[in-house]
Short mmCIF file of C-alpha atoms in Angstrom, two decimals:
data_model
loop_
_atom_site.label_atom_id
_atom_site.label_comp_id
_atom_site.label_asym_id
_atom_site.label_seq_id
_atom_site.Cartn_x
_atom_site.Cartn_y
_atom_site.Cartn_z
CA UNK A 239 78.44 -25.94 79.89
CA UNK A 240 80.96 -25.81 76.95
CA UNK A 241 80.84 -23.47 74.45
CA UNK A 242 79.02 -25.96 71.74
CA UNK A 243 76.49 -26.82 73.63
CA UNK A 244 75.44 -23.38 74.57
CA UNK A 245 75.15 -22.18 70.93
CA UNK A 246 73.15 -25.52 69.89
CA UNK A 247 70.85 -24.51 73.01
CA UNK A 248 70.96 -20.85 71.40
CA UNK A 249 69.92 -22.29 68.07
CA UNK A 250 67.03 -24.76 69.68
CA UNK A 251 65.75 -22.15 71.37
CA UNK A 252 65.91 -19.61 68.26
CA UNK A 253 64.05 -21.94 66.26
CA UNK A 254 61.54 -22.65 68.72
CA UNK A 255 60.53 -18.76 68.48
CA UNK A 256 60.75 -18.76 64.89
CA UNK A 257 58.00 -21.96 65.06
CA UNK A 258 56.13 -20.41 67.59
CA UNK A 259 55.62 -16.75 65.56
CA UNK A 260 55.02 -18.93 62.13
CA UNK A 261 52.08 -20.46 64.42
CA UNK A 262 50.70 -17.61 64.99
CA UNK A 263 50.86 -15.76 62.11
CA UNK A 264 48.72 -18.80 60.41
CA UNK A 265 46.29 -18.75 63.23
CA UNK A 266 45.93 -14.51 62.83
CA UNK A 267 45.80 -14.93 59.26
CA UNK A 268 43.38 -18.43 59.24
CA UNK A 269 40.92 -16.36 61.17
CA UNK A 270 40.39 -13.32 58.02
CA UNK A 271 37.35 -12.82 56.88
CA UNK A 272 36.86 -13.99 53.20
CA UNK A 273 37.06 -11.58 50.14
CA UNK A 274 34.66 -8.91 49.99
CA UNK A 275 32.26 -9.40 47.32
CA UNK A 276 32.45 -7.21 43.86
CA UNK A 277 30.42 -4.22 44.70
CA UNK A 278 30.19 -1.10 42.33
CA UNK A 279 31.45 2.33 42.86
CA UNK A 280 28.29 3.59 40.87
CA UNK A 281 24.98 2.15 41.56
CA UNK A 282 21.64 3.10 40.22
CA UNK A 283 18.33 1.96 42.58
CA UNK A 284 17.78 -1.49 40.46
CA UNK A 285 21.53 -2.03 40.84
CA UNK A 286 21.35 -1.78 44.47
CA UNK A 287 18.17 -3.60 45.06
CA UNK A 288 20.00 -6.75 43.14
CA UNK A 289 22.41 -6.33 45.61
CA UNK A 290 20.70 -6.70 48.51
CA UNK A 291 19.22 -9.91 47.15
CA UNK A 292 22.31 -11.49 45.60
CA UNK A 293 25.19 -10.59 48.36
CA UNK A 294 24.08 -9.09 51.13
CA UNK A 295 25.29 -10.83 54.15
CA UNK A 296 22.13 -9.30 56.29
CA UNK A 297 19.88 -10.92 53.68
CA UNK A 298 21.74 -14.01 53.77
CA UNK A 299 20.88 -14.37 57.28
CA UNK A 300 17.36 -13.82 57.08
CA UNK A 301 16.84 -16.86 55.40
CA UNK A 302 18.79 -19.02 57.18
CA UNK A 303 14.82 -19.15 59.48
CA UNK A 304 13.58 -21.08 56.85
CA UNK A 305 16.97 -23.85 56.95
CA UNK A 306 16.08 -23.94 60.48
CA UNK A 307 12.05 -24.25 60.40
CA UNK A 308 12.90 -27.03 57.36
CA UNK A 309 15.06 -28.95 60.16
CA UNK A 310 11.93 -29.15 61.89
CA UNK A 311 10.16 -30.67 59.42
CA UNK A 312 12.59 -33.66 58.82
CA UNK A 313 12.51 -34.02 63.12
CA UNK A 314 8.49 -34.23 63.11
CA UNK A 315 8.86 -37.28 59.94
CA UNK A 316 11.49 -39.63 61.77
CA UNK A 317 9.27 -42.26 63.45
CA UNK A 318 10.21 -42.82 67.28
CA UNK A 319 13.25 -45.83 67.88
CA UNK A 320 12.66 -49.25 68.84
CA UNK A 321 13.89 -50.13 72.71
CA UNK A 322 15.53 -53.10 73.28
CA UNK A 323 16.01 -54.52 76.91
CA UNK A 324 18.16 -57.14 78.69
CA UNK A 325 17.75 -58.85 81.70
CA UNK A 326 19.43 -62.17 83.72
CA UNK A 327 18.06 -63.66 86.57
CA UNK A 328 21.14 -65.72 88.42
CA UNK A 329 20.12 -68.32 91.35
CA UNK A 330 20.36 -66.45 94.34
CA UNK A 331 19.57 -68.88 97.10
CA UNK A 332 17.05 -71.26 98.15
CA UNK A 333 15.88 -74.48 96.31
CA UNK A 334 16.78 -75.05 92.94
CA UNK A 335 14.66 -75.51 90.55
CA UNK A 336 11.73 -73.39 91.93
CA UNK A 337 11.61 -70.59 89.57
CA UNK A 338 13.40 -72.03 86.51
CA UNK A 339 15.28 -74.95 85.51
CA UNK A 340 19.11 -73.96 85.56
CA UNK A 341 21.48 -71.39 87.55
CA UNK A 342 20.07 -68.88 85.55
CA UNK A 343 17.76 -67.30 82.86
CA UNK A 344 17.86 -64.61 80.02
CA UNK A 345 15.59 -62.25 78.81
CA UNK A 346 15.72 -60.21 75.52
CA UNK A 347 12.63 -57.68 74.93
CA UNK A 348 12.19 -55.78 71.90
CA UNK A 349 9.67 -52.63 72.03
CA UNK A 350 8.29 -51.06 69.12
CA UNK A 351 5.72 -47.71 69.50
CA UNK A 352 3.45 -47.05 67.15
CA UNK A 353 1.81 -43.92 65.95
CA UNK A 354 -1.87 -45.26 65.63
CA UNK A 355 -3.48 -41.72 66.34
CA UNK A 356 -2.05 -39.88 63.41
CA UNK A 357 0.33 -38.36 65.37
CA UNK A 358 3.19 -38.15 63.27
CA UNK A 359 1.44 -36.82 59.93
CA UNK A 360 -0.51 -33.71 62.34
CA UNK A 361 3.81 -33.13 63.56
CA UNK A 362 5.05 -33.04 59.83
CA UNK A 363 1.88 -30.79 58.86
CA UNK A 364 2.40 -28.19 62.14
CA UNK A 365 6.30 -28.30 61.14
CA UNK A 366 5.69 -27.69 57.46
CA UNK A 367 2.94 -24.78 58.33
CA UNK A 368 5.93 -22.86 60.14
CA UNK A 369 8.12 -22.95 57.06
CA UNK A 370 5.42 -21.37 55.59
CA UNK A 371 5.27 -18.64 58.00
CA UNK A 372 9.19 -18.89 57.92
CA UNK A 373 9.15 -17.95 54.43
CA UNK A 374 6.78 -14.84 55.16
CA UNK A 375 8.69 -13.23 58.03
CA UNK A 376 12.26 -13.37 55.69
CA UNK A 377 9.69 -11.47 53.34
CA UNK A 378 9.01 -9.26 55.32
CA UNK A 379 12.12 -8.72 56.27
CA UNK A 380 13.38 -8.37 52.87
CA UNK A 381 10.65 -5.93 52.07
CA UNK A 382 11.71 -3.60 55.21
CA UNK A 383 15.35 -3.97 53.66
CA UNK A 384 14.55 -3.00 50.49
CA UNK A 385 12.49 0.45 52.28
CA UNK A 386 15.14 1.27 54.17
CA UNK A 387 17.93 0.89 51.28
CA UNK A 388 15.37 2.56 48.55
CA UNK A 389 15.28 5.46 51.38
CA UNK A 390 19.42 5.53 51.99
CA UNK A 391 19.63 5.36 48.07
CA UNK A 392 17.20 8.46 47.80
CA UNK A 393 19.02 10.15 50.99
CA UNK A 394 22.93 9.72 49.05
CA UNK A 395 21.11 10.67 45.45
CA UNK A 396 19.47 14.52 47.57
CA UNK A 397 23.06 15.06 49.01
CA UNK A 398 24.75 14.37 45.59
CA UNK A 399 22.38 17.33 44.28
CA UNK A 400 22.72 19.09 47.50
CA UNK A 401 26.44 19.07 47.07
CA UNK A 402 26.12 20.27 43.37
CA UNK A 403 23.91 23.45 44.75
CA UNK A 404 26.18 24.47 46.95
CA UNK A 405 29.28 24.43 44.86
CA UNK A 406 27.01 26.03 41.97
CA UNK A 407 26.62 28.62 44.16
CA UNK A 408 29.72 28.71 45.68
CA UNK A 409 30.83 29.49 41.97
CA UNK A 410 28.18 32.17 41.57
CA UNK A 411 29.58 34.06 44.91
CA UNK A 412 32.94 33.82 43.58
CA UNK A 413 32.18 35.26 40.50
CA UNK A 414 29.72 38.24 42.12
CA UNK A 415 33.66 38.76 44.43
CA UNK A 416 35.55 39.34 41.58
CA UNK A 417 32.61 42.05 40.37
CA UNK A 418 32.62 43.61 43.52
CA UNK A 419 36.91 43.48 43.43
CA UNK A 420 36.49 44.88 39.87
CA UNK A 421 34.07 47.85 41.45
CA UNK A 422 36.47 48.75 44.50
CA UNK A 423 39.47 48.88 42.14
CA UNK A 424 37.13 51.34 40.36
CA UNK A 425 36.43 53.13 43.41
CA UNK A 426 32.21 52.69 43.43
CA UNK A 427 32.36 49.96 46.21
CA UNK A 428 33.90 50.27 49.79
CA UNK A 429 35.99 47.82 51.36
CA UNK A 430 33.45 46.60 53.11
CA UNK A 431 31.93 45.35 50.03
CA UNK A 432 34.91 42.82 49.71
CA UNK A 433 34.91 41.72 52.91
CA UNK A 434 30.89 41.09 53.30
CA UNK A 435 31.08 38.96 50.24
CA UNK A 436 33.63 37.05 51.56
CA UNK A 437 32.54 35.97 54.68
CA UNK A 438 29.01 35.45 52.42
CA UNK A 439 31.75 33.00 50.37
CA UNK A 440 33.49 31.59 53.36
CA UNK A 441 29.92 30.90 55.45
CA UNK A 442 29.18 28.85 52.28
CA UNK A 443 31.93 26.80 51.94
CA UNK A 444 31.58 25.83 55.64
CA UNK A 445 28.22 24.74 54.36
CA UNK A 446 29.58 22.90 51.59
CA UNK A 447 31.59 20.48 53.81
CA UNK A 448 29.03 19.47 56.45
CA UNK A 449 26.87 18.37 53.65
CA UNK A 450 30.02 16.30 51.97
CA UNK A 451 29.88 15.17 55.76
CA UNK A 452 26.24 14.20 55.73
CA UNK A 453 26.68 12.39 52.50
CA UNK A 454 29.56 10.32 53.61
CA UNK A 455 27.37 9.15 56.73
CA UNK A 456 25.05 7.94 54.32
CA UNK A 457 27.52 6.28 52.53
CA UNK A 458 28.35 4.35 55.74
CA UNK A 459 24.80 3.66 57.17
CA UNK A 460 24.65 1.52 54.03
CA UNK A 461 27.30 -0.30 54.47
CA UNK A 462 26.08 -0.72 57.75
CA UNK A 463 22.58 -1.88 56.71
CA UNK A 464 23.43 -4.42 53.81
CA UNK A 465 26.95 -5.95 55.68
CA UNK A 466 29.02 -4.22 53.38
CA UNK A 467 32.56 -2.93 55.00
CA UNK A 468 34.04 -0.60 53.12
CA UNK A 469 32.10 0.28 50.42
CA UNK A 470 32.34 3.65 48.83
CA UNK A 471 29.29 4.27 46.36
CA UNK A 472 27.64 6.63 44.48
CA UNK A 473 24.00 7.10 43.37
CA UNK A 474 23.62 6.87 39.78
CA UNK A 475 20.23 8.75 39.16
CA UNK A 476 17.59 11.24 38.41
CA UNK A 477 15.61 12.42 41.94
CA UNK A 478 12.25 12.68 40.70
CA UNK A 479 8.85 11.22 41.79
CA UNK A 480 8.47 7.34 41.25
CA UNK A 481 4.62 8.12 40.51
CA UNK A 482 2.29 5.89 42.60
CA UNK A 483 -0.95 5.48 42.79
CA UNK A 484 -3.37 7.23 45.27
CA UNK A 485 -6.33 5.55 45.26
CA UNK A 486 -6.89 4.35 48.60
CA UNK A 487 -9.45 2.02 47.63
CA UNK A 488 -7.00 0.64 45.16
CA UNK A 489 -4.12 0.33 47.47
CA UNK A 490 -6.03 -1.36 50.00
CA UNK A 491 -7.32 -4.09 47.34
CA UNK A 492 -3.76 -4.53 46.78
CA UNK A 493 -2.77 -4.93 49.87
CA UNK A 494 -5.32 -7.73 51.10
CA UNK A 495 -3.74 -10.00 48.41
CA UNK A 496 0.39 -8.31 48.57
CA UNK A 497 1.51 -6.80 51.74
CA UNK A 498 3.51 -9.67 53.59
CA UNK A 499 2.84 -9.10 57.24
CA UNK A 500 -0.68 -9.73 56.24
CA UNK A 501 0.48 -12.34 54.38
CA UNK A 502 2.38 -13.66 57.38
CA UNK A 503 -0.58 -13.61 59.87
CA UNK A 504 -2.81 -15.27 57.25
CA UNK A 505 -0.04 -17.70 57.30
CA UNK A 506 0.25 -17.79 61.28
CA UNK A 507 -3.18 -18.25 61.42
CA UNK A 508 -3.47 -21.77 59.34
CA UNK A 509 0.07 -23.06 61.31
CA UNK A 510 -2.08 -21.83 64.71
CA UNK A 511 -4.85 -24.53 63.61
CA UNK A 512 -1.87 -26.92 62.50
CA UNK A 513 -0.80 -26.83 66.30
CA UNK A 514 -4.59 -27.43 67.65
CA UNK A 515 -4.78 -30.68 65.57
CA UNK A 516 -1.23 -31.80 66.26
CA UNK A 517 -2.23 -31.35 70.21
CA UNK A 518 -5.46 -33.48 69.73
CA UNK A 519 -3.49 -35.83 67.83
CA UNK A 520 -0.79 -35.89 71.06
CA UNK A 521 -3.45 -36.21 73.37
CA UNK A 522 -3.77 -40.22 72.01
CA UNK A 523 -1.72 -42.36 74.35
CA UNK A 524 1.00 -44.33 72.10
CA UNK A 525 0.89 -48.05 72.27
CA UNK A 526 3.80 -50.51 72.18
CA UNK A 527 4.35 -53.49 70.90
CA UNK A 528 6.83 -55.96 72.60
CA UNK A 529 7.97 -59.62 71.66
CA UNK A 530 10.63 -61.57 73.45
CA UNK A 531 12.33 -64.25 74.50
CA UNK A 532 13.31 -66.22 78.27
CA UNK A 533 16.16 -68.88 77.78
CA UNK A 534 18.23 -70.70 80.46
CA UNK A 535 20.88 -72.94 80.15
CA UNK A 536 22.06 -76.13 82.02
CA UNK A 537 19.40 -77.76 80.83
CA UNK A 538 18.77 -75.37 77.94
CA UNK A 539 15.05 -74.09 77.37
CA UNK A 540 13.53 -71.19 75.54
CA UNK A 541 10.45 -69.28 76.18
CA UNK A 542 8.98 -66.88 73.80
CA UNK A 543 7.17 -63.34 74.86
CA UNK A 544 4.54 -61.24 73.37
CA UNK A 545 2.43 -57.96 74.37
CA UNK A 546 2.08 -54.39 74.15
CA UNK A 547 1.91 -51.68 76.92
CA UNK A 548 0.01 -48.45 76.95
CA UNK A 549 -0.50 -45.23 79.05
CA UNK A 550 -3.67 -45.04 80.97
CA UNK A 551 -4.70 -41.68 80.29
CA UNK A 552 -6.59 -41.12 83.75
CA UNK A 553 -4.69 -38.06 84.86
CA UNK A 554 -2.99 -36.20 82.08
CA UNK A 555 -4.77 -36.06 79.07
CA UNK A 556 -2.97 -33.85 76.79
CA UNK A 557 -5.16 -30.70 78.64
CA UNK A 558 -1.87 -28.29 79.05
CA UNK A 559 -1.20 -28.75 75.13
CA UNK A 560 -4.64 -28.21 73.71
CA UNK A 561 -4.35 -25.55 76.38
CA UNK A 562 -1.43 -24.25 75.14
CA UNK A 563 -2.24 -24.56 71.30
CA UNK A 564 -5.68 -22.88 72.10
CA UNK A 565 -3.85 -19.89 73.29
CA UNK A 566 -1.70 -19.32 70.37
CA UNK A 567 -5.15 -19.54 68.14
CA UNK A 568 -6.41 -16.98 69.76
CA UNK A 569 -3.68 -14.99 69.92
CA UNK A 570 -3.05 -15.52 65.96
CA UNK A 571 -6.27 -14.28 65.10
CA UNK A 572 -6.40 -10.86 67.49
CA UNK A 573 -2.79 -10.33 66.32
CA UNK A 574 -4.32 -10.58 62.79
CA UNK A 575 -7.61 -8.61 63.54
CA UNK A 576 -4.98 -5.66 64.97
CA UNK A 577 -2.51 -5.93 62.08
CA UNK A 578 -5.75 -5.51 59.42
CA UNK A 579 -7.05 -1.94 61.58
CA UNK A 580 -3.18 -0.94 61.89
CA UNK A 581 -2.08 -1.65 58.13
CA UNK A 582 -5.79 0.07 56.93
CA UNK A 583 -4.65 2.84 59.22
CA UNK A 584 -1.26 3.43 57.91
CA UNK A 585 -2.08 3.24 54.04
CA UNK A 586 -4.36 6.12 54.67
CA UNK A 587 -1.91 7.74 56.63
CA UNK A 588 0.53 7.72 53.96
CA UNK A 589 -1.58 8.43 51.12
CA UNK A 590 -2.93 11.60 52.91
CA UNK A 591 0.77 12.61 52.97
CA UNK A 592 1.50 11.63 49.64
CA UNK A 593 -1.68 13.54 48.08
CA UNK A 594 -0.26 16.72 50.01
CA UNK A 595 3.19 16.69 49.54
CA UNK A 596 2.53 16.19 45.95
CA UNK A 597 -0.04 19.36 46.30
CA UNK A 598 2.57 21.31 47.87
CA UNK A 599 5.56 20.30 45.35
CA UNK A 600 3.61 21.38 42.26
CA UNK A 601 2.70 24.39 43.72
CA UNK A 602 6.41 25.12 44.76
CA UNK A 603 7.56 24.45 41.51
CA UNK A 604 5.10 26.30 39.37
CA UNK A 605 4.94 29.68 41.74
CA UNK A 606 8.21 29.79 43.22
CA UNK A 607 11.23 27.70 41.16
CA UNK A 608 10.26 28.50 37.56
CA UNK A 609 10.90 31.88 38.64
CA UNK A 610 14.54 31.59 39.20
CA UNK A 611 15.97 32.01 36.03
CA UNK A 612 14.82 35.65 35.80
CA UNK A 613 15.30 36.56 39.48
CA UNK A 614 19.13 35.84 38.81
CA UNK A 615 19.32 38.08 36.13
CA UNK A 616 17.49 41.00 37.43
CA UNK A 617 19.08 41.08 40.74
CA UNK A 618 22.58 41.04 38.60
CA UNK A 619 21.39 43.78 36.43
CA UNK A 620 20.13 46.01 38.75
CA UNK A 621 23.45 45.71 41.27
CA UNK A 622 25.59 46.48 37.87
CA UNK A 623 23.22 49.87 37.44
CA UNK A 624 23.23 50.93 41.05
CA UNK A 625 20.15 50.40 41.85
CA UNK A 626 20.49 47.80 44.67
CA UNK A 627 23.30 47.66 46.87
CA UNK A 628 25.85 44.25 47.88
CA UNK A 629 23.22 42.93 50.42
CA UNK A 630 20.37 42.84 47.85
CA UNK A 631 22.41 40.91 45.67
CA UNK A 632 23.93 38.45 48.37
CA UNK A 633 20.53 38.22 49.56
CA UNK A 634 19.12 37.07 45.70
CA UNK A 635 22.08 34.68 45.80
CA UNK A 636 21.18 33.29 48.86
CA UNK A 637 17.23 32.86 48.12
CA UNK A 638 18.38 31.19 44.82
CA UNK A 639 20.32 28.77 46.64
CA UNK A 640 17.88 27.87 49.38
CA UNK A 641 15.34 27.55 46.72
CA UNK A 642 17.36 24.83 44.99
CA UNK A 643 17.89 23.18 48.63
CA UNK A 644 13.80 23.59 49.41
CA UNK A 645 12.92 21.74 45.86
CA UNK A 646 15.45 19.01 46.95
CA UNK A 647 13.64 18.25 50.37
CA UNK A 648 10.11 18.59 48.95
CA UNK A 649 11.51 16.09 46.22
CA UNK A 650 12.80 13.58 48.87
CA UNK A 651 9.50 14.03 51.11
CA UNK A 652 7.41 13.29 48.26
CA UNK A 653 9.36 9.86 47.04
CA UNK A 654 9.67 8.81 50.89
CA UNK A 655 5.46 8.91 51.32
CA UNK A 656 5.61 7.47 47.97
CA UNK A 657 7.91 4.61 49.48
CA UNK A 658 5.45 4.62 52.55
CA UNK A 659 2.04 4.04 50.51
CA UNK A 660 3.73 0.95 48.09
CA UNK A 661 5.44 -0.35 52.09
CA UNK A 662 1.83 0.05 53.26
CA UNK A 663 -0.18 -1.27 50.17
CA UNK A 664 2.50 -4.48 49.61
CA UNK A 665 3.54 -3.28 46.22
CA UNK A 666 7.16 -1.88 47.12
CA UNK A 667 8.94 -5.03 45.93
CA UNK A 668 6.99 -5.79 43.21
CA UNK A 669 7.14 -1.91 41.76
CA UNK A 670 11.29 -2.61 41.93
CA UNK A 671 11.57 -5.77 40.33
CA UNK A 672 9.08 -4.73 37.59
CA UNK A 673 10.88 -4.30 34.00
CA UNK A 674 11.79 -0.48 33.35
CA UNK A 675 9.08 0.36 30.40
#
């Protein structure tokens, strides 16, 4: 090979590379994701819970059950197709003549079943009864979204104080170090002073990060839950008490008419009895009409055929699907029956804890945290006379702190059985997308 034609097969096969990695850079790049929606670095709860409606991709999928139960509906309304049939008979042997006039003859049928029985209107009704329930079980599944994104939002908003604690206090120890540095250059504390208060110091700051830890979990179990990569938020918020109701009598009122899973077995129920009459309905044999036509040729004649065929119900008579629908009744209304004791159950379960939490939070507050203010400043005073010594004071410090920390659970235990009673009593999504007052 000349020295041409081996650079122009250089260059061919230089190009064909440079084609080849073009290819697949468009097929790698074709295959991105799209743009990640517009999400906020600050959200407050009502922010959030817009979210989750508007662009969550987990939402998003939850309704895509009632696309799919509507498909059914437009299946169950198309009537059944016509059936048209051919046939030739050809002159085989034999005489001629003996079965028809010609070397052969031609048969077109045309078969048409009708839906005397109702059959098609007890489909469309069964099919549009399980959009209904459709529609309840993506409510309930928003509903158990919007808990367990109300309880990640309340989760972020107790770290964000937590955090603020423990760098408050981290402040307060460094300030108590440079009063003890001040008293050992003054010679009336020992080095061990110094060095106690800053482990004290150092123990805290190790404290510090594992709750900036805890609060960047959070941060990504939301992402997780609403299908948002990437997102870095904050709460925007007070953590305080959202104030429901504990009137059991009045919660359960509320939730015979609101809570969607009763909703959705109320809703089972009536597509349960939509099934028994569509299996009656199928149990009617369907009827066909037919109408035809025999022709030959050499000599030409034409024949024309009517009549309808029918099923002889003598063996199967629809019993396996009034069987089968019979069974699904039933099991609608224990299901039901079980989902009334269980929901009764668990509102009085969470209004039990709700009534004491809310005991036990008002009783913290008013014996224990309104005290704080002065404990501070004694225990400062009396280290600055000499009358307590470094591990009194460290030991105020640190019974401030956890304090702070023990209001901040007792908050987040409270608003969580709050979140429990309104999941319980169907009122949760209602009590979010109420105006503010």
């Amino acid at each position: 090979m000349n020295q041409p034609d081996l650079k122009k097969k250089r260059g061919r096969v230089k190009a064909s590379l440079l084609c080849l990695l073009l290819l697949q850079g468009h097929v790698v790049h074709g295959g991105e994701p799209e743009t990640k929606p517009d999400l906020p670095k600050i959200v407050s709860v009502r922010q959030l819970m817009t979210l989750v409606r508007e662009k969550s991709p987990r939402y998003a999928l939850a309704r895509t059950q009632i696309e799919t139960a509507q498909t059914e509906v437009v299946a169950a309304n198309v009537l059944p197709n016509p059936k048209v049939s051919y046939g030739r008979f050809d002159q085989a042997g034999g005489r001629l003549n003996t079965q028809f006039d010609g070397p052969s003859q031609q048969n077109v049928t045309v078969e048409v079943p009708l839906l005397i029985a109702g059959q098609r209107g007890a489909r469309k009704t069964a099919a549009e009864r399980q959009v209904d329930v459709s529609e309840a079980d993506v409510e309930i599944e928003y509903t158990r979204l919007i808990r367990e994104t109300w309880r990640l939002f309340v989760k972020q908003l107790a770290e964000q104080q937590r955090v603020a604690t423990l760098e408050t206090a981290h402040q307060e120890l460094e300030r108590l170090k440079d009063i003890i540095s001040g008293k050992e250059n003054a010679g009336t504390a020992s080095r061990y002073d110094v060095l106690r208060i800053t482990q004290e110091t150092l123990s805290l700051e190790t404290r510090l990060e594992n709750s900036r830890t805890e609060m960047t979990g959070v941060i990504g179990e939301m992402g997780v839950l609403l299908g948002f990569p990437g997102w870095k938020w904050q709460a925007s918020g007070t953590l305080t008490p959202i104030g429901t109701s504990a009137d059991i009598d009045a919660l359960w009122r509320l939730a015979e008419r609101n809570n969607p899973e009763l909703e959705g077995a109320q809703r089972e129920t009536i597509a349960a009895d939509a099934g028994l009459e569509r299996a009656r309905r199928e149990r009617w044999p369907v009827p066909s009409i037919m109408f035809g036509t025999a022709f030959t040729d050499q000599p030409y004649g034409n024949t024309f055929f009517s009549g309808f065929s029918v099923d002889l119900p003598l063996f199967d008579r629809g019993q396996g699907g009034m069987a089968r629908a019979s069974a699904e009744q039933h099991a609608v209304l224990l299901k039901r029956e079980l989902l009334l004791a269980s929901t009764r159950q668990e509102l009085e379960r969470s209004v039990e804890i709700l009534t004491r939490r809310r005991e036990t939070l008002a009783k913290f507050e008013h014996d224990v945290l309104d005290t704080l203010p002065d404990l501070q400043q004694m225990a400062e005073v009396a280290y600055r006379l000499g009358k307590t010594g470094l591990l009194e004071l460290l030991d105020s410090s640190r019974s401030r702190t956890e304090i702070k920390l023990n209001h901040l659970e007792l908050l987040v235990g409270e608003i969580e059985a709050e979140l429990d009673v309104m999941m319980a009593s169907g009122i949760l999504v209602a009590t979010m997308e109420q105006p503010k007052p």
